[in-house]
Amino acid sequence: MANSARKSETLRLVIKFVFMAVFVSLSESWETSYREKQCGTLYSLNYLGGEQFPFKDGYESANLVEDYRASVFGWNLTNSIRVAPGCRMEICNETYFDGVCLPVEQGSYPLLSAQLHPNFSGDVRSVSCNCLRECKCEDIFMKKSSCARAYLKGGCKTCNSYYTELANREDYFSENFQGKVEAFRLRKGCRLTLYTEENFEGEEEIISEEILENYNGTFSSYECECNDDEYVPKVPPPRSITFPPLVDVPGSVGDVIKMLTNETNNGHPGLEAALKSMQNRRSGKNAYILLLGSVGAGKSSTINMLLDKPNIIKFSVGSSSITSAVSEFRIPIQVDELGIANSELRVINTPGTGDTRGIEQDAKYLATLESYLDNHEELKHRIPNVVLIFHKYNENRIRGDRARFVKMLQGLESFRPRITDENYSNVIFVLTHFCSETRANRRRPTNRLNEFKRAIEEYSLFPKPIHLVVAENKPQENELPLLNGYYKLPNNEYYPRNLFEKLELVTKNGQDFIGMEVFRTAFRDPENFNRTSSHFPIVDRENSNVHKYLRILSSRAFPVTRVSAITTTTSPPRTTVQYDRSSTLPSYNHSNIQKERQPFILQLQQEDYTNVRKALVEMKLQELTIVEKIRQEEERSEKELETIILAMRAQLRIQLQPLLERMKRDENMMERMLQVYHEYYIQLRDTRLRKERELELKTMQHKNNLSALRNQMEALNQELRHKLSLQRRALEMEQKRLDLIYNWNFTQNATASESQAKLLKDLSDLENNH
């Protein structure tokens, strides 16, 4: 018996070691297959030592202190730098590329403090790194949704040049880009007409060739027409022979283990990755994105932009949700790198909270979501790979029991245990309408993001770390330039690349290998999506869950305290038994444990197993028993935790009641003061308007007086000019008379009588003319 136990334990360790080695090799292969050109590296110690923070070509970090790629807590100190040949790095001593910025050319800088400019004081807070390389304009692939691209500084021959997309029809071109276009790239079969003035007016210029370089003109509006029959879709490359054979991943853990024990599929990376994801409560073949959040926050537009596919899921407008159901959109994705043929990307779009139709509508939405999860084929006992919670970044009021953001957290808190991973958070808060904030909050969003983070920690128990991403769901209206398909935000982040990097970080740290690879495959080539959808209608108001969520949403939102079973801490709220995440111990749902045990017992009784297979089955049964005990202990701890939380909330309610009453009185007093101030403001406004009217009347009277004076002066000027004219003519006559007398006295070659007659005649003519 002892020998059998030792053999079983040895076999368990061997299998665990093999699984760990396989997953480490898989992780390394995924990293190397997507690794881009290395641009530069920051080092925490002098002489290129200590911790490293590598930068890929084109990568920027606007805030190194909170950059989640460096470590969980960001990058603390930079003492030396290395820049790859042909690359250039720019470093700044303030976040978001403020303060003093210096270019760092290729080479090594082992003592950063001694080699930098004297004016560069402090630590490195923001960094960008780019490698100089050229691209070919003819190699740029144009999507069917695009008509043309207008390339800005650098043209289409530079790989890192900015551009803006030109739609099929438009009557306005951004003022920020006017006069900066240096090249055009048209989709095949399209024709672009440029106008020097808005609304298709002014001189026009027609561009029909696919590539136009060295453009020097300026245009204010354009019209782009395309013949879709000439569109040539992008052809995916043939599947590499080095990829593993394609298999269909089954839905249960037992079937996956059975396939792995088969010699044909022994060591198959797709099946091993599926087993690891299923052990972490994820699906073994599909990747789920659950969209939650406020009404009008841009859930649909964000996913459409992330997938680079217009109208993948439909939009909602305004503050009233037009989504009348919980909708699940399914996109088949063949994951060639893992050899999985039946994977799907599934996007679950839900109606938003904060609907203008009232709190009852929000309760119906939440009750519908609960019914949907209870009846889902996989999510009833598994969690989504990623949960995206949307809210507007420009929301003025974030904290307080009446804030929309807090009300949303209050409603979603009920779903937290069944959609989140307590070991590593799979929740990402997406803050949209980023460009609608003030200029200061756009360039330096750190303080604003910290406010959101404090509100999440104060009013919910969502597990840490708390992931936040800023987004802009209307980038073209805000005139944001594009770089390699990503919009550059005012804080120098690129959207939606920042959201995709968060998705990759969440799936990688959560050891969700299926979700990570499905996301990578889907976002890398979304050209040929074949979407199907299903809808779960909104429940009626008579549903029992509606009344439950009405009570939750109508109650006051109190700050929560993150506690454990022993002391109050800031750790994740649920008291769970921690175990080695690299082991093969599954994280099963308690309701399926008995269903999982029975097939293995039947297999053990009916099949002629070898010693290895028998040991595997025994090991599996032991693990399931341990998991069952763990789940029972976890449920007991949860009940104790809920009792503690309820007691603490009741105690807090008692302690805070006088304070709340005083705050209510102060609020009423403030409302009365505001009303008085409003009346005073109305009086001031009326006085100001009356004085403006009087001033306007006086101004008109002065204008009339000035006009009369101007007319009088004009009449006097005319009379004066007339008198001057008469005097001028009298002087001229006198001058002529004197000339005649003079000529009379000195006339030669004429008789005196003739001269006298002529003089008399001239004098007579002069008098007649006068």
mmCIF file of N, CA, C and O in Angstrom, residues 500-572:
data_model
loop_
_atom_site.group_PDB
_atom_site.id
_atom_site.type_symbol
_atom_site.label_atom_id
_atom_site.label_comp_id
_atom_site.label_asym_id
_atom_site.label_seq_id
_atom_site.Cartn_x
_atom_site.Cartn_y
_atom_site.Cartn_z
ATOM 1 N N PHE A 500 -6.002 46.673 -26.258
ATOM 2 C CA PHE A 500 -5.565 45.324 -26.639
ATOM 3 C C PHE A 500 -4.409 44.855 -25.756
ATOM 4 O O PHE A 500 -4.345 43.689 -25.363
ATOM 5 N N GLU A 501 -3.485 45.761 -25.416
ATOM 6 C CA GLU A 501 -2.369 45.371 -24.550
ATOM 7 C C GLU A 501 -2.860 44.998 -23.153
ATOM 8 O O GLU A 501 -2.309 44.104 -22.511
ATOM 9 N N LYS A 502 -3.904 45.687 -22.671
ATOM 10 C CA LYS A 502 -4.497 45.292 -21.389
ATOM 11 C C LYS A 502 -5.138 43.907 -21.480
ATOM 12 O O LYS A 502 -5.023 43.088 -20.561
ATOM 13 N N LEU A 503 -5.829 43.632 -22.595
ATOM 14 C CA LEU A 503 -6.416 42.306 -22.782
ATOM 15 C C LEU A 503 -5.339 41.228 -22.753
ATOM 16 O O LEU A 503 -5.507 40.169 -22.142
ATOM 17 N N GLU A 504 -4.249 41.492 -23.437
ATOM 18 C CA GLU A 504 -3.167 40.512 -23.471
ATOM 19 C C GLU A 504 -2.552 40.325 -22.091
ATOM 20 O O GLU A 504 -2.230 39.202 -21.686
ATOM 21 N N LEU A 505 -2.400 41.423 -21.345
ATOM 22 C CA LEU A 505 -1.838 41.328 -20.007
ATOM 23 C C LEU A 505 -2.741 40.525 -19.078
ATOM 24 O O LEU A 505 -2.275 39.668 -18.315
ATOM 25 N N VAL A 506 -4.053 40.767 -19.144
ATOM 26 C CA VAL A 506 -5.000 40.078 -18.267
ATOM 27 C C VAL A 506 -5.008 38.585 -18.554
ATOM 28 O O VAL A 506 -4.981 37.756 -17.627
ATOM 29 N N THR A 507 -5.057 38.204 -19.818
ATOM 30 C CA THR A 507 -5.105 36.782 -20.155
ATOM 31 C C THR A 507 -3.781 36.075 -19.851
ATOM 32 O O THR A 507 -3.770 34.928 -19.411
ATOM 33 N N LYS A 508 -2.678 36.770 -20.079
ATOM 34 C CA LYS A 508 -1.382 36.140 -19.828
ATOM 35 C C LYS A 508 -1.143 35.916 -18.343
ATOM 36 O O LYS A 508 -0.766 34.818 -17.921
ATOM 37 N N ASN A 509 -1.382 36.939 -17.518
ATOM 38 C CA ASN A 509 -1.168 36.793 -16.081
ATOM 39 C C ASN A 509 -2.192 35.879 -15.426
ATOM 40 O O ASN A 509 -1.928 35.295 -14.373
ATOM 41 N N GLY A 510 -3.372 35.757 -16.041
ATOM 42 C CA GLY A 510 -4.366 34.826 -15.536
ATOM 43 C C GLY A 510 -4.193 33.415 -16.054
ATOM 44 O O GLY A 510 -5.040 32.554 -15.789
ATOM 45 N N GLN A 511 -3.088 33.148 -16.798
ATOM 46 C CA GLN A 511 -2.795 31.835 -17.385
ATOM 47 C C GLN A 511 -3.976 31.330 -18.207
ATOM 48 O O GLN A 511 -4.307 30.150 -18.199
ATOM 49 N N ASP A 512 -4.585 32.261 -18.929
ATOM 50 C CA ASP A 512 -5.701 31.938 -19.814
ATOM 51 C C ASP A 512 -5.142 31.858 -21.238
ATOM 52 O O ASP A 512 -5.249 32.792 -22.026
ATOM 53 N N PHE A 513 -4.514 30.720 -21.570
ATOM 54 C CA PHE A 513 -3.813 30.604 -22.839
ATOM 55 C C PHE A 513 -4.769 30.548 -24.023
ATOM 56 O O PHE A 513 -4.458 31.058 -25.100
ATOM 57 N N ILE A 514 -5.925 29.964 -23.853
ATOM 58 C CA ILE A 514 -6.901 29.922 -24.946
ATOM 59 C C ILE A 514 -7.400 31.328 -25.258
ATOM 60 O O ILE A 514 -7.443 31.761 -26.418
ATOM 61 N N GLY A 515 -7.795 32.080 -24.231
ATOM 62 C CA GLY A 515 -8.261 33.439 -24.454
ATOM 63 C C GLY A 515 -7.202 34.314 -25.084
ATOM 64 O O GLY A 515 -7.491 35.086 -26.013
ATOM 65 N N MET A 516 -5.959 34.205 -24.617
ATOM 66 C CA MET A 516 -4.885 35.028 -25.167
ATOM 67 C C MET A 516 -4.663 34.742 -26.645
ATOM 68 O O MET A 516 -4.545 35.656 -27.461
ATOM 69 N N GLU A 517 -4.664 33.470 -27.028
ATOM 70 C CA GLU A 517 -4.380 33.136 -28.420
ATOM 71 C C GLU A 517 -5.568 33.438 -29.335
ATOM 72 O O GLU A 517 -5.392 33.838 -30.474
ATOM 73 N N VAL A 518 -6.798 33.254 -28.841
ATOM 74 C CA VAL A 518 -7.970 33.606 -29.650
ATOM 75 C C VAL A 518 -8.018 35.109 -29.887
ATOM 76 O O VAL A 518 -8.286 35.577 -31.003
ATOM 77 N N PHE A 519 -7.738 35.910 -28.853
ATOM 78 C CA PHE A 519 -7.717 37.363 -29.017
ATOM 79 C C PHE A 519 -6.650 37.774 -30.023
ATOM 80 O O PHE A 519 -6.888 38.608 -30.902
ATOM 81 N N ARG A 520 -5.464 37.207 -29.896
ATOM 82 C CA ARG A 520 -4.388 37.568 -30.826
ATOM 83 C C ARG A 520 -4.756 37.227 -32.263
ATOM 84 O O ARG A 520 -4.545 38.012 -33.180
ATOM 85 N N THR A 521 -5.317 36.052 -32.453
ATOM 86 C CA THR A 521 -5.685 35.635 -33.811
ATOM 87 C C THR A 521 -6.790 36.514 -34.379
ATOM 88 O O THR A 521 -6.746 36.923 -35.537
ATOM 89 N N ALA A 522 -7.789 36.834 -33.570
ATOM 90 C CA ALA A 522 -8.923 37.627 -34.040
ATOM 91 C C ALA A 522 -8.517 39.058 -34.353
ATOM 92 O O ALA A 522 -8.889 39.608 -35.396
ATOM 93 N N PHE A 523 -7.729 39.690 -33.479
ATOM 94 C CA PHE A 523 -7.368 41.082 -33.673
ATOM 95 C C PHE A 523 -6.285 41.246 -34.725
ATOM 96 O O PHE A 523 -6.114 42.335 -35.277
ATOM 97 N N ARG A 524 -5.558 40.151 -35.028
ATOM 98 C CA ARG A 524 -4.510 40.254 -36.032
ATOM 99 C C ARG A 524 -5.073 40.250 -37.439
ATOM 100 O O ARG A 524 -4.547 40.919 -38.337
ATOM 101 N N ASP A 525 -6.152 39.544 -37.690
ATOM 102 C CA ASP A 525 -6.699 39.442 -39.044
ATOM 103 C C ASP A 525 -8.216 39.358 -38.976
ATOM 104 O O ASP A 525 -8.791 38.271 -39.047
ATOM 105 N N PRO A 526 -8.900 40.504 -38.836
ATOM 106 C CA PRO A 526 -10.363 40.482 -38.736
ATOM 107 C C PRO A 526 -11.066 40.643 -40.080
ATOM 108 O O PRO A 526 -12.239 41.000 -40.123
ATOM 109 N N GLU A 527 -10.379 40.392 -41.179
ATOM 110 C CA GLU A 527 -10.933 40.731 -42.491
ATOM 111 C C GLU A 527 -12.099 39.830 -42.877
ATOM 112 O O GLU A 527 -13.081 40.289 -43.447
ATOM 113 N N ASN A 528 -12.018 38.546 -42.565
ATOM 114 C CA ASN A 528 -13.011 37.588 -43.070
ATOM 115 C C ASN A 528 -13.863 37.010 -41.937
ATOM 116 O O ASN A 528 -14.044 35.793 -41.840
ATOM 117 N N PHE A 529 -14.376 37.868 -41.073
ATOM 118 C CA PHE A 529 -15.232 37.403 -39.988
ATOM 119 C C PHE A 529 -16.582 36.931 -40.539
ATOM 120 O O PHE A 529 -17.158 37.538 -41.441
ATOM 121 N N ASN A 530 -17.066 35.826 -39.962
ATOM 122 C CA ASN A 530 -18.398 35.312 -40.298
ATOM 123 C C ASN A 530 -19.203 35.293 -39.012
ATOM 124 O O ASN A 530 -19.135 34.354 -38.226
ATOM 125 N N ARG A 531 -19.967 36.362 -38.771
ATOM 126 C CA ARG A 531 -20.615 36.569 -37.484
ATOM 127 C C ARG A 531 -22.013 35.980 -37.451
ATOM 128 O O ARG A 531 -22.771 36.091 -38.413
ATOM 129 N N THR A 532 -22.337 35.343 -36.334
ATOM 130 C CA THR A 532 -23.711 34.929 -36.041
ATOM 131 C C THR A 532 -24.068 35.474 -34.663
ATOM 132 O O THR A 532 -23.184 35.789 -33.858
ATOM 133 N N SER A 533 -25.353 35.580 -34.386
ATOM 134 C CA SER A 533 -25.760 36.183 -33.112
ATOM 135 C C SER A 533 -26.986 35.484 -32.562
ATOM 136 O O SER A 533 -27.767 34.875 -33.293
ATOM 137 N N SER A 534 -27.141 35.590 -31.249
ATOM 138 C CA SER A 534 -28.330 35.108 -30.554
ATOM 139 C C SER A 534 -28.688 36.135 -29.492
ATOM 140 O O SER A 534 -27.822 36.854 -28.978
ATOM 141 N N HIS A 535 -29.976 36.213 -29.145
ATOM 142 C CA HIS A 535 -30.450 37.275 -28.272
ATOM 143 C C HIS A 535 -31.296 36.685 -27.143
ATOM 144 O O HIS A 535 -32.084 35.763 -27.351
ATOM 145 N N PHE A 536 -31.113 37.240 -25.952
ATOM 146 C CA PHE A 536 -31.855 36.838 -24.770
ATOM 147 C C PHE A 536 -32.733 38.016 -24.380
ATOM 148 O O PHE A 536 -32.228 39.050 -23.927
ATOM 149 N N PRO A 537 -34.055 37.945 -24.539
ATOM 150 C CA PRO A 537 -34.911 39.124 -24.346
ATOM 151 C C PRO A 537 -34.953 39.575 -22.894
ATOM 152 O O PRO A 537 -34.691 38.813 -21.958
ATOM 153 N N ILE A 538 -35.323 40.841 -22.719
ATOM 154 C CA ILE A 538 -35.441 41.437 -21.394
ATOM 155 C C ILE A 538 -36.598 40.781 -20.642
ATOM 156 O O ILE A 538 -37.677 40.555 -21.196
ATOM 157 N N VAL A 539 -36.369 40.484 -19.366
ATOM 158 C CA VAL A 539 -37.403 39.831 -18.561
ATOM 159 C C VAL A 539 -38.491 40.837 -18.200
ATOM 160 O O VAL A 539 -38.301 42.060 -18.290
ATOM 161 N N ASP A 540 -39.643 40.325 -17.806
ATOM 162 C CA ASP A 540 -40.752 41.187 -17.391
ATOM 163 C C ASP A 540 -40.510 41.728 -15.985
ATOM 164 O O ASP A 540 -39.714 41.188 -15.210
ATOM 165 N N ARG A 541 -41.266 42.773 -15.651
ATOM 166 C CA ARG A 541 -41.115 43.380 -14.338
ATOM 167 C C ARG A 541 -41.608 42.478 -13.214
ATOM 168 O O ARG A 541 -41.261 42.676 -12.054
ATOM 169 N N GLU A 542 -42.414 41.444 -13.565
ATOM 170 C CA GLU A 542 -42.893 40.517 -12.547
ATOM 171 C C GLU A 542 -41.839 39.514 -12.124
ATOM 172 O O GLU A 542 -42.042 38.753 -11.165
ATOM 173 N N ASN A 543 -40.719 39.468 -12.822
ATOM 174 C CA ASN A 543 -39.664 38.521 -12.472
ATOM 175 C C ASN A 543 -39.159 38.805 -11.061
ATOM 176 O O ASN A 543 -38.972 39.960 -10.667
ATOM 177 N N SER A 544 -38.928 37.743 -10.289
ATOM 178 C CA SER A 544 -38.517 37.913 -8.892
ATOM 179 C C SER A 544 -37.165 38.611 -8.772
ATOM 180 O O SER A 544 -36.923 39.350 -7.804
ATOM 181 N N ASN A 545 -36.270 38.387 -9.744
ATOM 182 C CA ASN A 545 -34.954 39.018 -9.685
ATOM 183 C C ASN A 545 -35.031 40.523 -9.888
ATOM 184 O O ASN A 545 -34.153 41.254 -9.429
ATOM 185 N N VAL A 546 -36.076 40.985 -10.589
ATOM 186 C CA VAL A 546 -36.230 42.423 -10.788
ATOM 187 C C VAL A 546 -36.410 43.125 -9.459
ATOM 188 O O VAL A 546 -35.812 44.177 -9.189
ATOM 189 N N HIS A 547 -37.234 42.552 -8.586
ATOM 190 C CA HIS A 547 -37.453 43.157 -7.273
ATOM 191 C C HIS A 547 -36.173 43.111 -6.432
ATOM 192 O O HIS A 547 -35.902 44.048 -5.661
ATOM 193 N N LYS A 548 -35.376 42.067 -6.609
ATOM 194 C CA LYS A 548 -34.117 41.993 -5.862
ATOM 195 C C LYS A 548 -33.178 43.127 -6.263
ATOM 196 O O LYS A 548 -32.606 43.813 -5.400
ATOM 197 N N TYR A 549 -33.043 43.349 -7.557
ATOM 198 C CA TYR A 549 -32.143 44.410 -8.003
ATOM 199 C C TYR A 549 -32.737 45.790 -7.779
ATOM 200 O O TYR A 549 -31.974 46.771 -7.650
ATOM 201 N N LEU A 550 -34.056 45.899 -7.717
ATOM 202 C CA LEU A 550 -34.655 47.182 -7.346
ATOM 203 C C LEU A 550 -34.257 47.564 -5.921
ATOM 204 O O LEU A 550 -33.956 48.731 -5.630
ATOM 205 N N ARG A 551 -34.248 46.578 -5.021
ATOM 206 C CA ARG A 551 -33.840 46.856 -3.647
ATOM 207 C C ARG A 551 -32.367 47.248 -3.587
ATOM 208 O O ARG A 551 -31.982 48.146 -2.833
ATOM 209 N N ILE A 552 -31.558 46.573 -4.401
ATOM 210 C CA ILE A 552 -30.114 46.869 -4.388
ATOM 211 C C ILE A 552 -29.842 48.268 -4.922
ATOM 212 O O ILE A 552 -29.088 49.052 -4.332
ATOM 213 N N LEU A 553 -30.471 48.618 -6.043
ATOM 214 C CA LEU A 553 -30.204 49.906 -6.679
ATOM 215 C C LEU A 553 -30.823 51.068 -5.929
ATOM 216 O O LEU A 553 -30.315 52.194 -5.987
ATOM 217 N N SER A 554 -31.925 50.835 -5.241
ATOM 218 C CA SER A 554 -32.587 51.925 -4.534
ATOM 219 C C SER A 554 -31.983 52.188 -3.169
ATOM 220 O O SER A 554 -32.234 53.235 -2.563
ATOM 221 N N SER A 555 -31.188 51.259 -2.656
ATOM 222 C CA SER A 555 -30.568 51.461 -1.349
ATOM 223 C C SER A 555 -29.368 52.391 -1.486
ATOM 224 O O SER A 555 -28.797 52.554 -2.558
ATOM 225 N N ARG A 556 -29.005 53.007 -0.380
ATOM 226 C CA ARG A 556 -27.849 53.891 -0.380
ATOM 227 C C ARG A 556 -26.570 53.080 -0.579
ATOM 228 O O ARG A 556 -26.434 51.977 -0.059
ATOM 229 N N ALA A 557 -25.636 53.658 -1.317
ATOM 230 C CA ALA A 557 -24.357 52.988 -1.572
ATOM 231 C C ALA A 557 -23.366 53.385 -0.491
ATOM 232 O O ALA A 557 -22.987 54.556 -0.393
ATOM 233 N N PHE A 558 -22.964 52.410 0.342
ATOM 234 C CA PHE A 558 -22.006 52.675 1.394
ATOM 235 C C PHE A 558 -20.649 52.146 0.972
ATOM 236 O O PHE A 558 -20.549 51.135 0.263
ATOM 237 N N PRO A 559 -19.570 52.786 1.410
ATOM 238 C CA PRO A 559 -18.247 52.232 1.132
ATOM 239 C C PRO A 559 -18.099 50.850 1.748
ATOM 240 O O PRO A 559 -18.585 50.594 2.840
ATOM 241 N N VAL A 560 -17.414 49.966 1.032
ATOM 242 C CA VAL A 560 -17.214 48.606 1.509
ATOM 243 C C VAL A 560 -15.794 48.473 2.012
ATOM 244 O O VAL A 560 -14.903 49.243 1.670
ATOM 245 N N THR A 561 -15.577 47.460 2.845
ATOM 246 C CA THR A 561 -14.265 47.199 3.414
ATOM 247 C C THR A 561 -13.807 45.830 2.959
ATOM 248 O O THR A 561 -14.536 44.846 3.081
ATOM 249 N N ARG A 562 -12.594 45.781 2.453
ATOM 250 C CA ARG A 562 -12.048 44.505 2.004
ATOM 251 C C ARG A 562 -11.482 43.778 3.213
ATOM 252 O O ARG A 562 -10.533 44.240 3.856
ATOM 253 N N VAL A 563 -12.099 42.633 3.545
ATOM 254 C CA VAL A 563 -11.710 41.904 4.752
ATOM 255 C C VAL A 563 -11.373 40.474 4.388
ATOM 256 O O VAL A 563 -11.774 39.940 3.358
ATOM 257 N N SER A 564 -10.614 39.847 5.228
ATOM 258 C CA SER A 564 -10.356 38.412 5.123
ATOM 259 C C SER A 564 -11.052 37.726 6.288
ATOM 260 O O SER A 564 -11.751 38.346 7.079
ATOM 261 N N ALA A 565 -10.840 36.434 6.438
ATOM 262 C CA ALA A 565 -11.501 35.692 7.513
ATOM 263 C C ALA A 565 -10.944 36.039 8.879
ATOM 264 O O ALA A 565 -11.552 35.762 9.899
ATOM 265 N N ILE A 566 -9.755 36.696 8.924
ATOM 266 C CA ILE A 566 -9.119 36.982 10.217
ATOM 267 C C ILE A 566 -9.089 38.477 10.487
ATOM 268 O O ILE A 566 -9.619 38.961 11.468
ATOM 269 N N THR A 567 -8.473 39.258 9.569
ATOM 270 C CA THR A 567 -8.322 40.690 9.784
ATOM 271 C C THR A 567 -8.768 41.432 8.551
ATOM 272 O O THR A 567 -8.899 40.877 7.474
ATOM 273 N N THR A 568 -8.961 42.731 8.741
ATOM 274 C CA THR A 568 -9.347 43.592 7.631
ATOM 275 C C THR A 568 -8.107 43.982 6.846
ATOM 276 O O THR A 568 -7.171 44.552 7.383
ATOM 277 N N THR A 569 -8.095 43.703 5.549
ATOM 278 C CA THR A 569 -6.966 44.013 4.673
ATOM 279 C C THR A 569 -7.495 44.601 3.390
ATOM 280 O O THR A 569 -8.675 44.736 3.180
ATOM 281 N N THR A 570 -6.546 44.916 2.513
ATOM 282 C CA THR A 570 -6.912 45.413 1.180
ATOM 283 C C THR A 570 -6.742 44.338 0.123
ATOM 284 O O THR A 570 -6.684 44.620 -1.049
ATOM 285 N N SER A 571 -6.654 43.081 0.535
ATOM 286 C CA SER A 571 -6.524 41.987 -0.412
ATOM 287 C C SER A 571 -7.876 41.681 -1.027
ATOM 288 O O SER A 571 -8.890 42.188 -0.587
ATOM 289 N N PRO A 572 -7.905 40.837 -2.096
ATOM 290 C CA PRO A 572 -9.193 40.473 -2.692
ATOM 291 C C PRO A 572 -10.153 39.937 -1.654
ATOM 292 O O PRO A 572 -9.765 39.247 -0.695
#
